[in-house]
Amino acid sequence: MAKVVNMPKLGFDMAEGTLVRWVVNEGEKIEQGDVLAEIETDKATVEVEASASGVVLKHAVETGTSVPVGTPIAVIGEENEQVDMDSLLQQAGKPSAPPENDQGEKPQPEAGEQETRGEPQSGAEAIPAQAPGEGYPDGVKASPVARRVAEEEGLNLQRVQGSGPGGRIVKKDVEAALKRAQPVGRNAPLMTSAARETERVPISKLRGAIGKRMTRSKQELPHFYVTTELDARPVMEARAQINAAIPEDEKLSVNDFIVRAASLALREFPNLNASLDGEEIVRHGEINIGIAVAVEQGLLTVVARQADRKPISVLSSEIRSMANRAREGKVRPDDVEGSTFTVSNLGMFDVDHFIAIINPPEAAILAIGSVREVPLLEDGALVSGKRLKVTISADHRVTDGAEAARWLQVFKRYMEHPLLMLI
């Protein structure tokens, strides 16, 4: 029986997604769980998995098209199965007319844009291209890949002639312009007398989404903050002993211990593993820790599910895999949705301590600074110690300072007695 695959909802505030590339073409076989397509949200490029096994009977959305969450994007069924596609898609909630862009035109894939979107589907109607520059950042019509390469190399796209449909700038245009330009790489001689040009950089989808979410969080959530300092020597020594006995690609990070300690502490304080829903506090059954990962143009939160129920070695492997996919722009839906508490670690950047903004709809977030070597007085003698400052930001509608402080005490106990996390 034919099944419809809809545009997934990745995060509570996602409204639409752009279909970037079909991985499996019409008429090809696919197994449940295999990657069917890649979609772009305001956070990342995400792989959409097939919800059933069979043959891809129809692509209901063309590459390059943005559609609302829940819109049918494909149909999977049995080979040679006869299906009334119009009826099936209408019943599944297919809009009566294709979505339009800001200029009232139906979005269509660019025929020559194969670098990120793949080959155009046969039988697609030819739609006149949008006027060059109209409605595009900085008035420049360019592909996402071309923009990224130009930004990395410091190239002004307004000086590049596009060879794509409608004058669209594609990757090869940027590469050609870079070859013609004077060398400006790391090995080029420094020019101390040259002034840097003022430039205007369009806000990326990810940066725009972060800005909206954080503005809303700070305006609507009554934040409060509690900071403590803990002895980091025990966890640093335990990590060193474990890493000395395991392969290089399995070594644990300090952040792995932090995530494990936070998840165990949350068992005792369900109000901090919660969210507010109207007049009710939802205390989540699972403890899913979001880990903030730095990616190009912003931050992305990957989710370690049921972190309190997994050995630290398993947590470490899962977090490492998700973080790598996030940096490569290949996250999966399960990687980025469903967090109930977040950890944001800037320790690798030599940060003493900081406070983080709560990630809605969660009730709290933990900010981690750097492990610092400091002089300590013990039994009248001056010794070297390792200290770590952490700050919890919490929603005062859900919890209070005393409860957050008690949670920090339990978190601190796990960090200063790391064997408790390993049993």
Short mmCIF file of C-alpha atoms in Angstrom, two decimals:
data_model
loop_
_atom_site.label_atom_id
_atom_site.label_comp_id
_atom_site.label_asym_id
_atom_site.label_seq_id
_atom_site.Cartn_x
_atom_site.Cartn_y
_atom_site.Cartn_z
CA MET A 1 0.00 0.00 0.00
CA ALA A 2 1.40 3.39 -1.01
CA LYS A 3 2.57 5.66 1.79
CA VAL A 4 3.11 9.41 1.74
CA VAL A 5 6.29 11.00 3.12
CA ASN A 6 5.68 14.49 4.52
CA MET A 7 7.99 17.41 5.15
CA PRO A 8 9.13 16.67 8.74
CA LYS A 9 8.93 19.14 11.61
CA LEU A 10 12.39 19.55 13.15
CA GLY A 11 12.00 21.65 16.25
CA PHE A 12 8.93 23.32 17.70
CA ASP A 13 9.40 26.56 15.73
CA MET A 14 10.10 25.11 12.26
CA ALA A 15 7.45 26.27 9.77
CA GLU A 16 8.86 25.15 6.40
CA GLY A 17 11.78 23.43 4.72
CA THR A 18 13.49 23.56 1.33
CA LEU A 19 14.01 20.33 -0.60
CA VAL A 20 17.67 20.55 -1.62
CA ARG A 21 18.29 17.16 -3.26
CA TRP A 22 16.61 13.86 -3.99
CA VAL A 23 18.93 11.01 -2.97
CA VAL A 24 16.65 8.33 -4.43
CA ASN A 25 14.99 8.99 -7.79
CA GLU A 26 11.51 8.02 -8.94
CA GLY A 27 11.31 4.35 -9.83
CA GLU A 28 14.23 3.35 -7.61
CA LYS A 29 13.96 0.97 -4.65
CA ILE A 30 14.46 2.15 -1.10
CA GLU A 31 14.56 0.48 2.31
CA GLN A 32 12.94 1.87 5.44
CA GLY A 33 15.47 4.09 7.20
CA ASP A 34 17.47 4.83 4.04
CA VAL A 35 18.04 8.49 3.17
CA LEU A 36 15.38 9.62 0.71
CA ALA A 37 16.17 13.33 0.36
CA GLU A 38 18.02 16.27 1.85
CA ILE A 39 16.10 19.28 3.13
CA GLU A 40 17.35 22.64 4.34
CA THR A 41 15.83 24.26 7.41
CA ASP A 42 16.76 27.51 9.12
CA LYS A 43 19.19 25.43 11.20
CA ALA A 44 20.94 22.96 8.90
CA THR A 45 20.75 20.59 5.98
CA VAL A 46 18.97 17.47 7.23
CA GLU A 47 18.65 13.99 5.75
CA VAL A 48 15.06 12.71 5.50
CA GLU A 49 14.74 8.95 5.95
CA ALA A 50 12.16 6.75 4.23
CA SER A 51 9.31 5.73 6.50
CA ALA A 52 8.67 2.53 4.52
CA SER A 53 10.36 0.11 2.15
CA GLY A 54 9.41 -0.15 -1.52
CA VAL A 55 9.77 1.92 -4.67
CA VAL A 56 9.70 5.70 -4.90
CA LEU A 57 6.56 6.17 -6.97
CA LYS A 58 6.54 9.96 -7.07
CA HIS A 59 8.43 13.08 -6.10
CA ALA A 60 5.67 15.48 -5.04
CA VAL A 61 8.07 18.41 -4.58
CA GLU A 62 10.75 19.61 -6.95
CA THR A 63 14.28 20.44 -5.82
CA GLY A 64 14.71 24.02 -4.68
CA THR A 65 11.11 24.30 -3.50
CA SER A 66 10.20 25.47 0.01
CA VAL A 67 7.05 23.91 1.45
CA PRO A 68 5.32 24.03 4.85
CA VAL A 69 5.82 21.35 7.47
CA GLY A 70 3.45 18.43 6.88
CA THR A 71 3.29 18.90 3.12
CA PRO A 72 3.62 15.62 1.14
CA ILE A 73 7.00 15.43 -0.58
CA ALA A 74 7.04 11.84 -1.89
CA VAL A 75 5.06 8.63 -2.30
CA ILE A 76 6.55 5.18 -1.61
CA GLY A 77 4.75 2.00 -2.65
CA GLU A 78 5.14 -1.38 -4.27
CA GLU A 79 6.68 -1.82 -7.70
CA ASN A 80 4.12 -1.25 -10.51
CA GLU A 81 1.47 -0.32 -7.93
CA GLN A 82 -1.38 1.67 -9.45
CA VAL A 83 -2.10 4.73 -7.33
CA ASP A 84 -4.39 7.71 -7.80
CA MET A 85 -1.68 10.23 -6.93
CA ASP A 86 -3.89 13.32 -6.98
CA SER A 87 -6.38 11.78 -4.59
CA LEU A 88 -3.68 10.35 -2.32
CA LEU A 89 -1.79 13.63 -2.06
CA GLN A 90 -4.95 15.66 -1.51
CA GLN A 91 -5.98 13.37 1.32
CA ALA A 92 -2.51 13.70 2.83
CA GLY A 93 -2.85 17.47 2.89
CA LYS A 94 -1.20 18.57 -0.34
CA PRO A 95 -1.91 22.27 -0.97
CA SER A 96 -4.25 22.96 -3.85
CA ALA A 97 -1.66 25.18 -5.51
CA PRO A 98 2.13 25.14 -5.33
CA PRO A 99 3.60 27.54 -2.76
CA GLU A 100 4.66 30.92 -4.07
CA ASN A 101 7.62 33.05 -3.23
CA ASP A 102 7.59 36.69 -2.19
CA GLN A 103 7.19 37.81 -5.80
CA GLY A 104 4.14 35.57 -6.36
CA GLU A 105 6.03 33.11 -8.57
CA LYS A 106 6.06 29.36 -8.23
CA PRO A 107 9.57 28.33 -7.14
CA GLN A 108 11.29 26.03 -9.63
CA PRO A 109 14.75 24.42 -9.72
CA GLU A 110 17.45 26.06 -11.80
CA ALA A 111 18.17 23.84 -14.79
CA GLY A 112 21.93 24.34 -14.59
CA GLU A 113 22.29 24.16 -10.81
CA GLN A 114 23.56 20.61 -10.30
CA GLU A 115 26.22 21.33 -7.69
CA THR A 116 23.82 21.13 -4.73
CA ARG A 117 20.42 20.22 -6.09
CA GLY A 118 21.03 17.37 -8.50
CA GLU A 119 19.58 16.82 -11.96
CA PRO A 120 16.19 18.42 -12.73
CA GLN A 121 13.32 15.97 -12.99
CA SER A 122 12.12 15.13 -16.47
CA GLY A 123 8.83 16.61 -17.52
CA ALA A 124 9.20 19.70 -15.34
CA GLU A 125 7.62 22.80 -16.80
CA ALA A 126 9.93 25.64 -17.75
CA ILE A 127 9.20 28.70 -15.62
CA PRO A 128 10.80 32.05 -16.47
CA ALA A 129 13.67 32.81 -14.14
CA GLN A 130 13.35 35.56 -11.57
CA ALA A 131 14.86 38.89 -12.58
CA PRO A 132 18.58 38.96 -11.75
CA GLY A 133 19.17 40.13 -8.19
CA GLU A 134 15.50 40.67 -7.39
CA GLY A 135 14.66 39.56 -3.86
CA TYR A 136 18.14 38.12 -3.16
CA PRO A 137 20.60 39.05 -0.36
CA ASP A 138 22.59 42.14 -1.39
CA GLY A 139 20.76 42.01 -4.73
CA VAL A 140 23.00 39.15 -5.88
CA LYS A 141 21.49 35.99 -7.36
CA ALA A 142 23.79 33.15 -6.34
CA SER A 143 23.62 29.53 -5.23
CA PRO A 144 24.21 28.63 -1.56
CA VAL A 145 27.49 26.90 -2.43
CA ALA A 146 28.71 29.92 -4.39
CA ARG A 147 27.87 32.21 -1.46
CA ARG A 148 29.70 29.98 1.00
CA VAL A 149 32.86 29.72 -1.12
CA ALA A 150 32.86 33.48 -1.78
CA GLU A 151 32.45 34.24 1.93
CA GLU A 152 35.28 31.89 2.89
CA GLU A 153 37.62 33.47 0.33
CA GLY A 154 36.57 37.08 0.97
CA LEU A 155 35.22 37.56 -2.56
CA ASN A 156 32.60 40.24 -3.27
CA LEU A 157 29.86 38.52 -5.31
CA GLN A 158 28.72 41.83 -6.75
CA ARG A 159 31.89 41.76 -8.85
CA VAL A 160 31.24 38.28 -10.25
CA GLN A 161 29.43 37.60 -13.53
CA GLY A 162 27.04 34.66 -13.26
CA SER A 163 26.80 32.01 -15.96
CA GLY A 164 23.77 30.16 -14.58
CA PRO A 165 20.13 30.57 -15.64
CA GLY A 166 19.01 34.17 -15.37
CA GLY A 167 22.55 35.30 -14.53
CA ARG A 168 22.71 33.19 -11.38
CA ILE A 169 26.21 32.90 -9.90
CA VAL A 170 27.26 29.28 -9.42
CA LYS A 171 30.32 27.65 -7.89
CA LYS A 172 32.37 27.60 -11.10
CA ASP A 173 31.87 31.38 -11.51
CA VAL A 174 33.31 32.00 -8.04
CA GLU A 175 36.24 29.66 -8.67
CA ALA A 176 37.01 31.40 -11.96
CA ALA A 177 36.90 34.82 -10.27
CA LEU A 178 39.27 33.62 -7.56
CA LYS A 179 41.77 32.40 -10.16
CA ARG A 180 41.74 35.82 -11.84
CA ALA A 181 42.14 37.69 -8.55
CA GLN A 182 45.42 38.52 -6.85
CA PRO A 183 46.46 35.97 -4.19
CA VAL A 184 44.93 36.82 -0.84
CA GLY A 185 45.55 33.52 0.96
CA ARG A 186 47.60 32.78 4.04
CA ASN A 187 50.88 32.85 2.12
CA ALA A 188 50.28 36.26 0.50
CA PRO A 189 52.44 39.17 1.72
CA LEU A 190 50.79 41.47 4.26
CA MET A 191 49.82 44.97 3.10
CA THR A 192 49.84 47.13 6.20
CA SER A 193 48.76 50.28 4.38
CA ALA A 194 45.60 48.82 2.81
CA ALA A 195 42.34 49.64 4.59
CA ARG A 196 39.63 47.00 4.92
CA GLU A 197 36.48 47.75 2.98
CA THR A 198 33.19 48.15 4.80
CA GLU A 199 30.85 45.36 3.81
CA ARG A 200 27.28 44.28 4.46
CA VAL A 201 26.80 40.55 5.01
CA PRO A 202 23.30 39.06 4.74
CA ILE A 203 22.08 37.26 7.84
CA SER A 204 22.02 33.51 7.24
CA LYS A 205 18.92 31.44 7.95
CA LEU A 206 20.63 29.86 10.94
CA ARG A 207 21.82 33.18 12.41
CA GLY A 208 18.37 34.69 11.84
CA ALA A 209 16.68 31.76 13.59
CA ILE A 210 19.07 32.00 16.54
CA GLY A 211 18.41 35.72 16.83
CA LYS A 212 14.64 35.31 16.84
CA ARG A 213 14.67 32.43 19.35
CA MET A 214 17.08 34.11 21.75
CA THR A 215 15.29 37.48 21.58
CA ARG A 216 12.01 35.76 22.34
CA SER A 217 13.62 33.78 25.17
CA LYS A 218 15.13 36.83 26.87
CA GLN A 219 11.92 38.85 26.47
CA GLU A 220 9.45 36.19 27.57
CA LEU A 221 11.36 34.00 30.06
CA PRO A 222 12.27 35.43 33.49
CA HIS A 223 15.87 34.21 33.61
CA PHE A 224 17.89 33.88 36.79
CA TYR A 225 21.46 32.63 37.14
CA VAL A 226 23.40 30.62 39.74
CA THR A 227 27.17 30.05 39.53
CA THR A 228 29.40 27.65 41.41
CA GLU A 229 33.03 26.56 41.24
CA LEU A 230 34.07 22.92 41.51
CA ASP A 231 37.25 20.92 41.89
CA ALA A 232 38.03 19.62 38.40
CA ARG A 233 41.12 17.60 39.32
CA PRO A 234 39.25 14.32 40.02
CA VAL A 235 37.41 14.29 36.69
CA MET A 236 40.54 15.33 34.79
CA GLU A 237 42.54 12.50 36.39
CA ALA A 238 39.77 9.94 35.76
CA ARG A 239 39.56 11.01 32.12
CA ALA A 240 43.33 10.71 31.68
CA GLN A 241 43.38 7.20 33.17
CA ILE A 242 40.50 6.00 30.99
CA ASN A 243 41.88 7.56 27.79
CA ALA A 244 45.27 5.94 28.37
CA ALA A 245 43.62 2.53 28.08
CA ILE A 246 41.33 3.01 25.05
CA PRO A 247 41.88 3.64 21.31
CA GLU A 248 42.42 7.18 20.02
CA ASP A 249 39.04 7.39 18.27
CA GLU A 250 37.20 6.40 21.47
CA LYS A 251 38.80 8.86 23.89
CA LEU A 252 36.47 10.74 26.23
CA SER A 253 36.20 14.51 26.45
CA VAL A 254 35.56 16.62 29.54
CA ASN A 255 32.21 17.50 27.98
CA ASP A 256 31.20 13.82 28.00
CA PHE A 257 31.58 13.77 31.79
CA ILE A 258 29.66 17.06 32.07
CA VAL A 259 26.73 15.72 30.03
CA ARG A 260 26.68 12.51 32.08
CA ALA A 261 26.81 14.39 35.40
CA ALA A 262 24.07 16.81 34.33
CA SER A 263 21.77 13.98 33.27
CA LEU A 264 22.23 12.09 36.55
CA ALA A 265 21.60 15.26 38.59
CA LEU A 266 18.39 15.92 36.64
CA ARG A 267 16.97 12.63 37.92
CA GLU A 268 16.65 14.28 41.34
CA PHE A 269 15.25 17.59 40.09
CA PRO A 270 12.48 17.02 37.50
CA ASN A 271 11.53 20.72 37.50
CA LEU A 272 14.80 21.46 35.70
CA ASN A 273 14.09 18.77 33.11
CA ALA A 274 10.81 20.42 32.20
CA SER A 275 8.99 22.95 30.06
CA LEU A 276 6.02 25.24 30.57
CA ASP A 277 2.84 24.48 28.63
CA GLY A 278 0.16 27.07 29.36
CA GLU A 279 -0.78 26.68 33.02
CA GLU A 280 1.03 23.34 33.38
CA ILE A 281 4.64 22.34 33.98
CA VAL A 282 5.56 19.35 31.81
CA ARG A 283 8.13 17.20 33.60
CA HIS A 284 9.63 15.10 30.85
CA GLY A 285 10.00 11.35 31.35
CA GLU A 286 13.20 11.17 29.30
CA ILE A 287 16.35 13.13 30.05
CA ASN A 288 17.57 14.30 26.64
CA ILE A 289 20.59 16.58 26.86
CA GLY A 290 21.13 19.14 24.10
CA ILE A 291 24.77 19.92 23.36
CA ALA A 292 25.53 23.22 21.62
CA VAL A 293 27.85 22.65 18.65
CA ALA A 294 29.60 25.49 16.83
CA VAL A 295 28.90 25.29 13.07
CA GLU A 296 29.41 27.65 10.19
CA GLN A 297 27.45 30.87 10.81
CA GLY A 298 26.08 29.89 14.20
CA LEU A 299 25.25 27.20 16.74
CA LEU A 300 23.34 23.96 16.39
CA THR A 301 22.11 21.82 19.29
CA VAL A 302 22.44 18.04 18.94
CA VAL A 303 20.58 15.81 21.38
CA ALA A 304 21.94 12.96 23.52
CA ARG A 305 18.81 10.94 24.23
CA GLN A 306 18.23 9.24 27.60
CA ALA A 307 21.67 10.38 28.66
CA ASP A 308 21.13 9.20 32.24
CA ARG A 309 20.62 5.60 31.08
CA LYS A 310 23.70 5.17 28.88
CA PRO A 311 27.32 4.43 29.81
CA ILE A 312 29.63 7.38 29.30
CA SER A 313 31.46 5.56 26.48
CA VAL A 314 28.21 5.19 24.52
CA LEU A 315 27.29 8.83 25.16
CA SER A 316 30.71 9.95 23.95
CA SER A 317 30.43 7.98 20.70
CA GLU A 318 26.92 9.25 19.97
CA ILE A 319 27.80 12.88 20.72
CA ARG A 320 30.94 12.69 18.56
CA SER A 321 29.00 11.28 15.59
CA MET A 322 26.22 13.86 15.85
CA ALA A 323 28.65 16.75 16.23
CA ASN A 324 30.54 15.63 13.11
CA ARG A 325 27.30 15.41 11.12
CA ALA A 326 26.29 18.87 12.37
CA ARG A 327 29.57 20.42 11.22
CA GLU A 328 29.22 18.70 7.84
CA GLY A 329 25.62 19.93 7.45
CA LYS A 330 24.28 16.36 7.38
CA VAL A 331 22.30 16.11 10.61
CA ARG A 332 19.41 13.70 10.93
CA PRO A 333 16.01 14.66 12.36
CA ASP A 334 16.65 12.74 15.59
CA ASP A 335 19.96 14.56 16.02
CA VAL A 336 18.41 17.96 16.62
CA GLU A 337 14.96 17.58 18.14
CA GLY A 338 13.56 16.59 21.52
CA SER A 339 16.07 18.11 23.98
CA THR A 340 14.84 18.72 27.54
CA PHE A 341 17.95 20.44 28.98
CA THR A 342 20.97 22.01 27.27
CA VAL A 343 24.71 22.17 27.99
CA SER A 344 26.76 24.96 26.39
CA ASN A 345 30.53 24.52 26.79
CA LEU A 346 33.02 27.25 25.90
CA GLY A 347 35.86 25.72 27.90
CA MET A 348 37.97 25.13 24.79
CA PHE A 349 38.07 28.90 24.17
CA ASP A 350 39.83 29.89 27.41
CA VAL A 351 36.68 31.34 28.96
CA ASP A 352 36.58 31.85 32.73
CA HIS A 353 32.79 31.61 32.89
CA PHE A 354 29.68 32.93 31.14
CA ILE A 355 25.88 32.83 31.29
CA ALA A 356 23.75 31.25 28.55
CA ILE A 357 20.27 32.08 27.27
CA ILE A 358 17.66 29.37 27.81
CA ASN A 359 16.74 27.39 24.70
CA PRO A 360 12.90 27.39 24.55
CA PRO A 361 10.82 25.48 25.46
CA GLU A 362 13.32 24.11 28.00
CA ALA A 363 13.44 25.41 31.58
CA ALA A 364 17.22 25.57 32.05
CA ILE A 365 20.65 25.59 30.41
CA LEU A 366 24.12 24.98 31.87
CA ALA A 367 27.10 27.13 30.81
CA ILE A 368 30.60 25.66 31.20
CA GLY A 369 33.84 27.66 31.40
CA SER A 370 37.46 26.51 31.16
CA VAL A 371 39.32 24.28 33.60
CA ARG A 372 41.89 26.57 35.19
CA GLU A 373 45.02 25.81 37.17
CA VAL A 374 45.00 27.99 40.27
CA PRO A 375 46.89 28.21 43.59
CA LEU A 376 45.00 26.70 46.54
CA LEU A 377 45.64 26.67 50.28
CA GLU A 378 45.33 23.15 51.73
CA ASP A 379 46.27 22.38 55.33
CA GLY A 380 48.31 25.55 55.49
CA ALA A 381 50.31 24.71 52.36
CA LEU A 382 50.07 26.35 48.94
CA VAL A 383 49.28 23.76 46.25
CA SER A 384 48.26 23.77 42.61
CA GLY A 385 44.61 22.98 41.91
CA LYS A 386 42.26 22.73 38.94
CA ARG A 387 38.97 24.62 39.18
CA LEU A 388 35.95 24.89 36.92
CA LYS A 389 33.13 27.47 37.02
CA VAL A 390 29.65 26.55 35.82
CA THR A 391 26.49 28.66 35.65
CA ILE A 392 22.91 27.46 35.36
CA SER A 393 20.31 29.75 33.76
CA ALA A 394 16.76 28.81 34.70
CA ASP A 395 13.16 29.91 34.08
CA HIS A 396 11.74 31.46 37.25
CA ARG A 397 8.21 30.44 36.22
CA VAL A 398 9.20 26.78 36.56
CA THR A 399 11.82 26.73 39.32
CA ASP A 400 13.64 29.00 41.76
CA GLY A 401 17.14 29.83 42.94
CA ALA A 402 17.19 27.42 45.86
CA GLU A 403 16.27 24.46 43.68
CA ALA A 404 18.82 25.43 41.01
CA ALA A 405 21.49 25.76 43.72
CA ARG A 406 20.68 22.29 45.08
CA TRP A 407 20.89 20.89 41.56
CA LEU A 408 24.35 22.44 41.21
CA GLN A 409 25.40 20.74 44.46
CA VAL A 410 24.43 17.33 43.07
CA PHE A 411 26.10 18.08 39.72
CA LYS A 412 29.22 19.15 41.60
CA ARG A 413 29.21 15.92 43.63
CA TYR A 414 29.23 13.81 40.46
CA MET A 415 32.01 15.89 38.87
CA GLU A 416 34.17 15.69 42.01
CA HIS A 417 33.51 11.95 42.42
CA PRO A 418 33.58 10.73 38.76
CA LEU A 419 33.47 7.04 39.73
CA LEU A 420 29.80 7.64 40.60
CA MET A 421 29.21 8.29 36.88
CA LEU A 422 30.84 5.03 35.85
CA ILE A 423 28.83 2.61 37.99
#
